[in-house]
Short mmCIF file of C-alpha atoms and ligand atoms in Angstrom, two decimals:
data_model
loop_
_atom_site.label_atom_id
_atom_site.label_comp_id
_atom_site.label_asym_id
_atom_site.label_seq_id
_atom_site.Cartn_x
_atom_site.Cartn_y
_atom_site.Cartn_z
CA MET A 21 -4.97 85.32 17.17
CA LYS A 22 -2.05 85.34 19.63
CA ASN A 23 -2.65 86.76 23.09
CA LEU A 24 0.33 89.06 23.69
CA ARG A 25 -0.87 90.30 27.08
CA HIS A 26 2.63 89.88 28.62
CA ALA A 27 4.45 91.86 25.91
CA GLY A 28 7.05 94.15 27.50
CA ARG A 29 7.23 92.09 30.69
CA VAL A 30 10.34 90.36 32.01
CA VAL A 31 9.40 87.13 33.76
CA LEU A 32 11.66 84.88 35.84
CA VAL A 33 10.57 81.25 36.26
CA THR A 34 12.37 78.91 38.66
CA GLY A 35 12.45 75.18 38.03
CA ALA A 36 12.01 76.01 34.34
CA GLY A 37 14.06 73.05 33.12
CA GLY A 38 11.06 70.69 33.06
CA GLY A 39 7.53 69.87 34.17
CA ILE A 40 5.23 72.75 35.15
CA GLY A 41 8.04 75.35 35.08
CA ALA A 42 8.91 74.59 31.45
CA ALA A 43 5.23 74.91 30.46
CA ILE A 44 4.97 78.22 32.34
CA ALA A 45 8.11 79.59 30.66
CA ARG A 46 6.78 78.61 27.22
CA LEU A 47 3.35 80.18 27.76
CA TYR A 48 4.88 83.49 28.91
CA CYS A 49 7.04 83.47 25.79
CA GLU A 50 3.98 82.86 23.64
CA GLU A 51 2.25 85.75 25.41
CA GLY A 52 5.07 88.10 24.41
CA ALA A 53 7.25 88.25 27.55
CA SER A 54 11.02 88.05 27.76
CA VAL A 55 11.68 85.06 29.99
CA ALA A 56 14.52 84.18 32.37
CA LEU A 57 14.71 80.44 33.05
CA VAL A 58 16.39 79.27 36.26
CA ASP A 59 17.06 75.67 37.25
CA PHE A 60 19.75 73.69 39.06
CA ASP A 61 19.71 71.06 36.31
CA GLU A 62 21.96 72.79 33.79
CA ALA A 63 21.37 70.40 30.88
CA SER A 64 17.57 70.70 31.14
CA VAL A 65 17.43 74.48 31.48
CA ARG A 66 19.90 74.94 28.64
CA GLN A 67 17.76 72.67 26.44
CA GLN A 68 14.47 74.43 27.29
CA ALA A 69 16.06 77.80 26.55
CA ALA A 70 17.40 76.51 23.21
CA LEU A 71 13.94 75.22 22.21
CA LEU A 72 12.35 78.58 23.04
CA ARG A 73 15.04 80.51 21.17
CA GLU A 74 14.56 78.28 18.12
CA ALA A 75 10.89 79.24 18.22
CA GLY A 76 11.95 82.90 18.07
CA HIS A 77 11.40 83.86 21.71
CA THR A 78 13.56 86.14 23.86
CA VAL A 79 14.97 84.03 26.68
CA GLU A 80 18.03 83.80 28.91
CA TRP A 81 18.85 81.05 31.38
CA ALA A 82 20.86 80.55 34.55
CA ASN A 83 22.00 77.48 36.40
CA ALA A 84 21.27 78.11 40.09
CA ASP A 85 20.07 76.27 43.19
CA VAL A 86 17.20 78.37 44.57
CA ALA A 87 18.11 77.24 48.10
CA GLN A 88 21.37 79.24 47.86
CA TYR A 89 20.82 82.97 48.36
CA ASP A 90 24.10 84.09 46.79
CA ALA A 91 23.50 81.94 43.70
CA CYS A 92 20.02 83.47 43.31
CA ALA A 93 21.42 87.00 43.65
CA ARG A 94 24.12 86.30 41.04
CA ALA A 95 21.68 84.67 38.61
CA CYS A 96 19.13 87.49 38.90
CA ALA A 97 21.80 90.16 38.38
CA GLN A 98 23.07 88.39 35.22
CA LEU A 99 19.58 87.80 33.85
CA ALA A 100 18.35 91.35 34.54
CA ALA A 101 21.49 92.76 32.89
CA LYS A 102 20.51 90.90 29.70
CA LEU A 103 16.71 91.18 29.75
CA GLY A 104 16.00 94.29 31.83
CA PRO A 105 14.44 94.60 35.30
CA ILE A 106 12.46 91.49 36.29
CA ASP A 107 8.87 92.50 37.07
CA THR A 108 7.24 89.06 37.28
CA LEU A 109 8.45 86.19 39.44
CA ILE A 110 7.16 82.62 39.31
CA ASN A 111 8.54 80.68 42.26
CA ASN A 112 7.93 77.22 40.86
CA ALA A 113 10.99 75.09 41.76
CA GLY A 114 10.13 72.37 44.24
CA VAL A 115 10.96 68.82 45.23
CA SER A 116 9.05 65.94 46.79
CA PRO A 117 11.56 63.20 47.68
CA LYS A 118 10.47 59.57 47.66
CA HIS A 119 12.18 56.32 48.64
CA ASN A 120 11.33 53.38 46.37
CA GLY A 121 8.16 55.16 45.30
CA ALA A 122 7.02 56.10 48.80
CA PRO A 123 7.43 59.18 51.02
CA ALA A 124 9.47 58.71 54.20
CA PRO A 125 7.27 58.53 57.33
CA VAL A 126 8.14 61.26 59.81
CA TRP A 127 9.72 58.80 62.26
CA GLU A 128 12.23 57.72 59.60
CA MET A 129 12.87 61.03 57.88
CA HIS A 130 16.48 62.08 57.82
CA PRO A 131 16.89 65.59 59.25
CA GLN A 132 19.01 66.47 56.20
CA GLU A 133 16.13 65.58 53.90
CA TRP A 134 13.83 67.86 55.94
CA GLU A 135 16.38 70.69 55.68
CA ARG A 136 16.78 70.20 51.94
CA VAL A 137 13.06 70.29 51.20
CA VAL A 138 12.53 73.36 53.39
CA GLY A 139 15.56 74.97 51.72
CA ILE A 140 14.22 74.47 48.20
CA ASN A 141 10.42 74.66 48.59
CA LEU A 142 10.25 77.51 51.12
CA THR A 143 13.58 79.33 51.55
CA GLY A 144 14.07 79.17 47.78
CA SER A 145 10.93 81.26 47.28
CA PHE A 146 12.05 83.73 49.97
CA ASN A 147 15.47 84.02 48.30
CA LEU A 148 14.04 85.08 44.94
CA VAL A 149 11.53 87.43 46.55
CA ARG A 150 14.30 88.99 48.66
CA VAL A 151 16.51 89.51 45.62
CA LEU A 152 13.84 90.85 43.26
CA THR A 153 11.50 92.95 45.42
CA PRO A 154 13.83 95.95 45.94
CA SER A 155 13.55 96.86 42.25
CA MET A 156 9.82 96.03 42.17
CA VAL A 157 9.24 98.34 45.16
CA GLU A 158 11.33 101.06 43.52
CA ARG A 159 9.39 100.75 40.27
CA ARG A 160 6.04 100.43 42.08
CA PHE A 161 5.11 97.33 40.10
CA GLY A 162 5.56 93.60 40.47
CA ARG A 163 3.74 90.30 40.06
CA ILE A 164 4.60 87.23 42.15
CA VAL A 165 3.18 83.71 41.93
CA ASN A 166 4.33 81.09 44.45
CA MET A 167 3.78 77.37 43.93
CA SER A 168 1.89 75.73 46.77
CA SER A 169 -0.03 72.45 46.39
CA VAL A 170 -3.28 70.93 47.54
CA ALA A 171 -0.97 69.21 50.05
CA GLY A 172 -0.66 72.62 51.75
CA SER A 173 -4.28 72.37 52.90
CA ALA A 174 -5.14 68.66 52.99
CA TYR A 175 -3.56 65.38 54.02
CA LEU A 176 -2.07 63.61 51.01
CA PRO A 177 -0.56 60.20 51.80
CA ILE A 178 1.62 60.23 48.66
CA VAL A 179 3.77 63.10 49.94
CA ALA A 180 5.84 63.46 53.11
CA VAL A 181 5.53 65.85 56.04
CA HIS A 182 8.24 68.23 54.80
CA TYR A 183 6.39 68.70 51.52
CA SER A 184 3.01 69.42 53.16
CA ALA A 185 4.63 71.74 55.71
CA THR A 186 6.44 73.80 53.07
CA LYS A 187 3.39 74.02 50.81
CA ALA A 188 1.26 75.22 53.76
CA ALA A 189 3.98 77.73 54.64
CA ILE A 190 3.92 79.06 51.07
CA ILE A 191 0.29 80.05 51.65
CA GLY A 192 1.18 82.13 54.73
CA PHE A 193 4.23 83.53 52.94
CA THR A 194 2.07 84.59 49.98
CA ARG A 195 -0.60 86.24 52.12
CA HIS A 196 2.02 88.18 54.06
CA LEU A 197 3.70 89.32 50.85
CA ALA A 198 0.34 90.46 49.47
CA GLY A 199 -0.25 92.64 52.54
CA GLU A 200 3.25 94.05 52.76
CA LEU A 201 3.85 94.63 49.04
CA GLY A 202 0.35 95.71 48.01
CA PRO A 203 0.96 99.40 48.80
CA TYR A 204 3.83 99.30 46.29
CA GLY A 205 1.74 97.99 43.39
CA ILE A 206 2.95 94.42 43.77
CA THR A 207 0.57 91.46 43.88
CA ALA A 208 1.37 88.01 45.28
CA ASN A 209 -0.77 84.94 44.73
CA ALA A 210 -0.28 81.20 45.09
CA LEU A 211 -1.25 78.22 42.97
CA ALA A 212 -2.30 74.95 44.56
CA PRO A 213 -2.13 72.25 41.89
CA GLY A 214 -3.52 68.77 42.38
CA ARG A 215 -1.78 65.86 40.60
CA ILE A 216 -0.24 67.19 37.41
CA GLU A 217 1.38 65.01 34.74
CA THR A 218 5.09 65.86 35.13
CA PRO A 219 8.29 63.93 35.93
CA MET A 220 7.43 64.45 39.63
CA LEU A 221 4.53 62.00 39.21
CA LYS A 222 6.89 59.21 38.20
CA THR A 223 8.31 59.16 41.73
CA VAL A 224 5.20 57.22 42.86
CA SER A 225 3.39 54.21 41.37
CA ALA A 226 0.96 54.52 38.46
CA GLN A 227 -1.76 53.08 40.73
CA ALA A 228 -1.24 55.87 43.27
CA ASN A 229 -1.71 58.48 40.53
CA GLN A 230 -4.74 56.64 39.11
CA ALA A 231 -6.31 56.64 42.56
CA VAL A 232 -6.03 60.44 42.71
CA ALA A 233 -7.58 60.73 39.22
CA ALA A 234 -10.47 58.48 40.31
CA GLU A 235 -11.32 60.68 43.31
CA THR A 236 -11.01 63.94 41.32
CA PRO A 237 -14.38 65.36 40.21
CA LEU A 238 -13.01 65.87 36.67
CA ARG A 239 -11.77 62.21 36.78
CA ARG A 240 -8.28 62.88 35.45
CA LEU A 241 -4.91 64.37 36.30
CA GLY A 242 -3.99 67.89 35.21
CA THR A 243 -1.49 69.01 32.59
CA PRO A 244 1.40 71.46 33.04
CA LEU A 245 -0.25 73.79 30.51
CA GLU A 246 -3.40 73.96 32.64
CA VAL A 247 -1.29 75.23 35.56
CA ALA A 248 0.64 77.62 33.30
CA LYS A 249 -2.60 79.21 32.07
CA VAL A 250 -3.63 80.12 35.62
CA ALA A 251 -0.16 81.47 36.47
CA CYS A 252 -0.32 83.71 33.38
CA PHE A 253 -3.82 84.86 34.29
CA LEU A 254 -2.67 85.81 37.81
CA THR A 255 0.10 88.08 36.50
CA SER A 256 -1.84 89.56 33.57
CA ASN A 257 -3.77 92.79 33.75
CA GLU A 258 -6.94 90.69 33.81
CA SER A 259 -6.23 90.09 37.51
CA ASP A 260 -4.75 93.43 38.56
CA PHE A 261 -7.06 93.57 41.62
CA VAL A 262 -6.37 89.98 42.75
CA THR A 263 -3.80 89.47 45.50
CA GLY A 264 -3.22 87.20 48.49
CA GLN A 265 -5.23 84.40 46.88
CA VAL A 266 -4.58 80.68 46.66
CA VAL A 267 -6.01 79.25 43.45
CA ASP A 268 -6.54 75.50 43.26
CA VAL A 269 -5.77 73.94 39.88
CA ALA A 270 -6.89 70.49 40.89
CA GLY A 271 -9.95 69.43 38.90
CA GLY A 272 -12.02 70.03 42.02
CA TRP A 273 -10.05 67.56 44.15
CA LEU A 274 -9.88 70.12 46.91
CA MET A 275 -12.92 72.27 47.56
CA ARG A 276 -12.74 74.71 50.43
N1 NAD B 330 3.36 67.64 39.62
C1 NAD B 330 2.44 67.76 40.55
O1 NAD B 330 1.54 66.92 40.67
C2 NAD B 330 2.45 68.94 41.49
C3 NAD B 330 1.34 69.13 42.32
C4 NAD B 330 1.32 70.21 43.18
C5 NAD B 330 2.38 71.09 43.22
N2 NAD B 330 3.45 70.88 42.42
C6 NAD B 330 4.54 71.85 42.50
O2 NAD B 330 4.81 72.42 41.23
C7 NAD B 330 6.20 72.73 41.14
C8 NAD B 330 6.78 72.06 39.90
O3 NAD B 330 6.58 70.67 40.01
P1 NAD B 330 6.82 69.66 38.78
O4 NAD B 330 5.83 68.58 38.93
O5 NAD B 330 6.93 70.41 37.53
O6 NAD B 330 8.23 69.07 39.23
P2 NAD B 330 9.41 68.49 38.33
O7 NAD B 330 10.21 67.65 39.24
O8 NAD B 330 8.85 67.90 37.09
O9 NAD B 330 10.22 69.80 37.94
C9 NAD B 330 10.81 70.61 38.94
C10 NAD B 330 11.92 71.42 38.32
O10 NAD B 330 12.51 72.18 39.39
C11 NAD B 330 13.91 72.04 39.33
N3 NAD B 330 14.46 72.19 40.67
C12 NAD B 330 14.32 71.36 41.72
N4 NAD B 330 15.02 71.81 42.76
C13 NAD B 330 15.62 72.97 42.37
C14 NAD B 330 16.49 73.88 43.00
N5 NAD B 330 16.92 73.68 44.26
N6 NAD B 330 16.90 74.97 42.32
C15 NAD B 330 16.51 75.16 41.04
N7 NAD B 330 15.70 74.31 40.38
C16 NAD B 330 15.26 73.22 41.04
C17 NAD B 330 14.14 70.64 38.76
O11 NAD B 330 15.44 70.49 38.21
C18 NAD B 330 13.02 70.54 37.73
O12 NAD B 330 13.43 71.07 36.47
C19 NAD B 330 6.83 72.26 42.44
O13 NAD B 330 6.91 73.34 43.35
C20 NAD B 330 5.85 71.22 42.95
O14 NAD B 330 5.91 71.07 44.34
C21 NAD B 330 3.52 69.84 41.55
#
């Protein structure tokens, strides 16, 4: 039997054109939500939306760079006009630049690359929260999930310093949101995935990914659906009293 626990909800997912974001968007659809897909890769987000529509789901999409506040505001206004007020936000879009399969060491990192990663991975999440929380506060209800990473709490040689710094910042951002927004009926939690099988993995060598699988207690990498399931749990009424938490979806790679 289908679990329609998100029926009546309007969910916005960033980075929904592929990888984890596409899996999250699909699972919310299957759980009965209307879903707004946002991505800066127009062809991908258009295609994901078409696939979901073909399957009978209610979706709209927008082409926007989350690092640009005005673009986020425009996209949210258009999407909410079509789907209704957005009550659930999944800040998933993120990047982890590599150079010939390797992260740049800090002493070689171009300041523009630092700015870009901070702009997408951290400011991008602020932008969507800034745009969407006024109506959540007004309606005294909202659910926010921000995408961190195990790299936010541990040293991971296959990512660069900007990535780890932004994913650690997402944890502080989430905890602050939980405190500030809690009195208005809004929860904010973060996910910290380990290595998940998405296009992002292809930016490093197969051996590097196999090494992570070998040191993971469950001895494998994760799937986008496994991350999506936890995101959906964190915004469902099964976790109404859960806020300010960071949930690892990492096969036990990181135990704190
Ligand atoms: N794959 C992993 O192993 C892993 C592990 C931990 C955390 N994460 C995090 O999960 C999230 C999704 O990762 P993924 O593996 O699915 O990545 P991915 O590269 O497969 O997909 C990311 C999506 O985000 C979109 N995107 C990137 N920058 C954007 C921007 N500025 N504006 C709008 N859309 C943008 C891309 O076009 C793409 O569709 C990221 O935040 C990533 O840091 C991934």
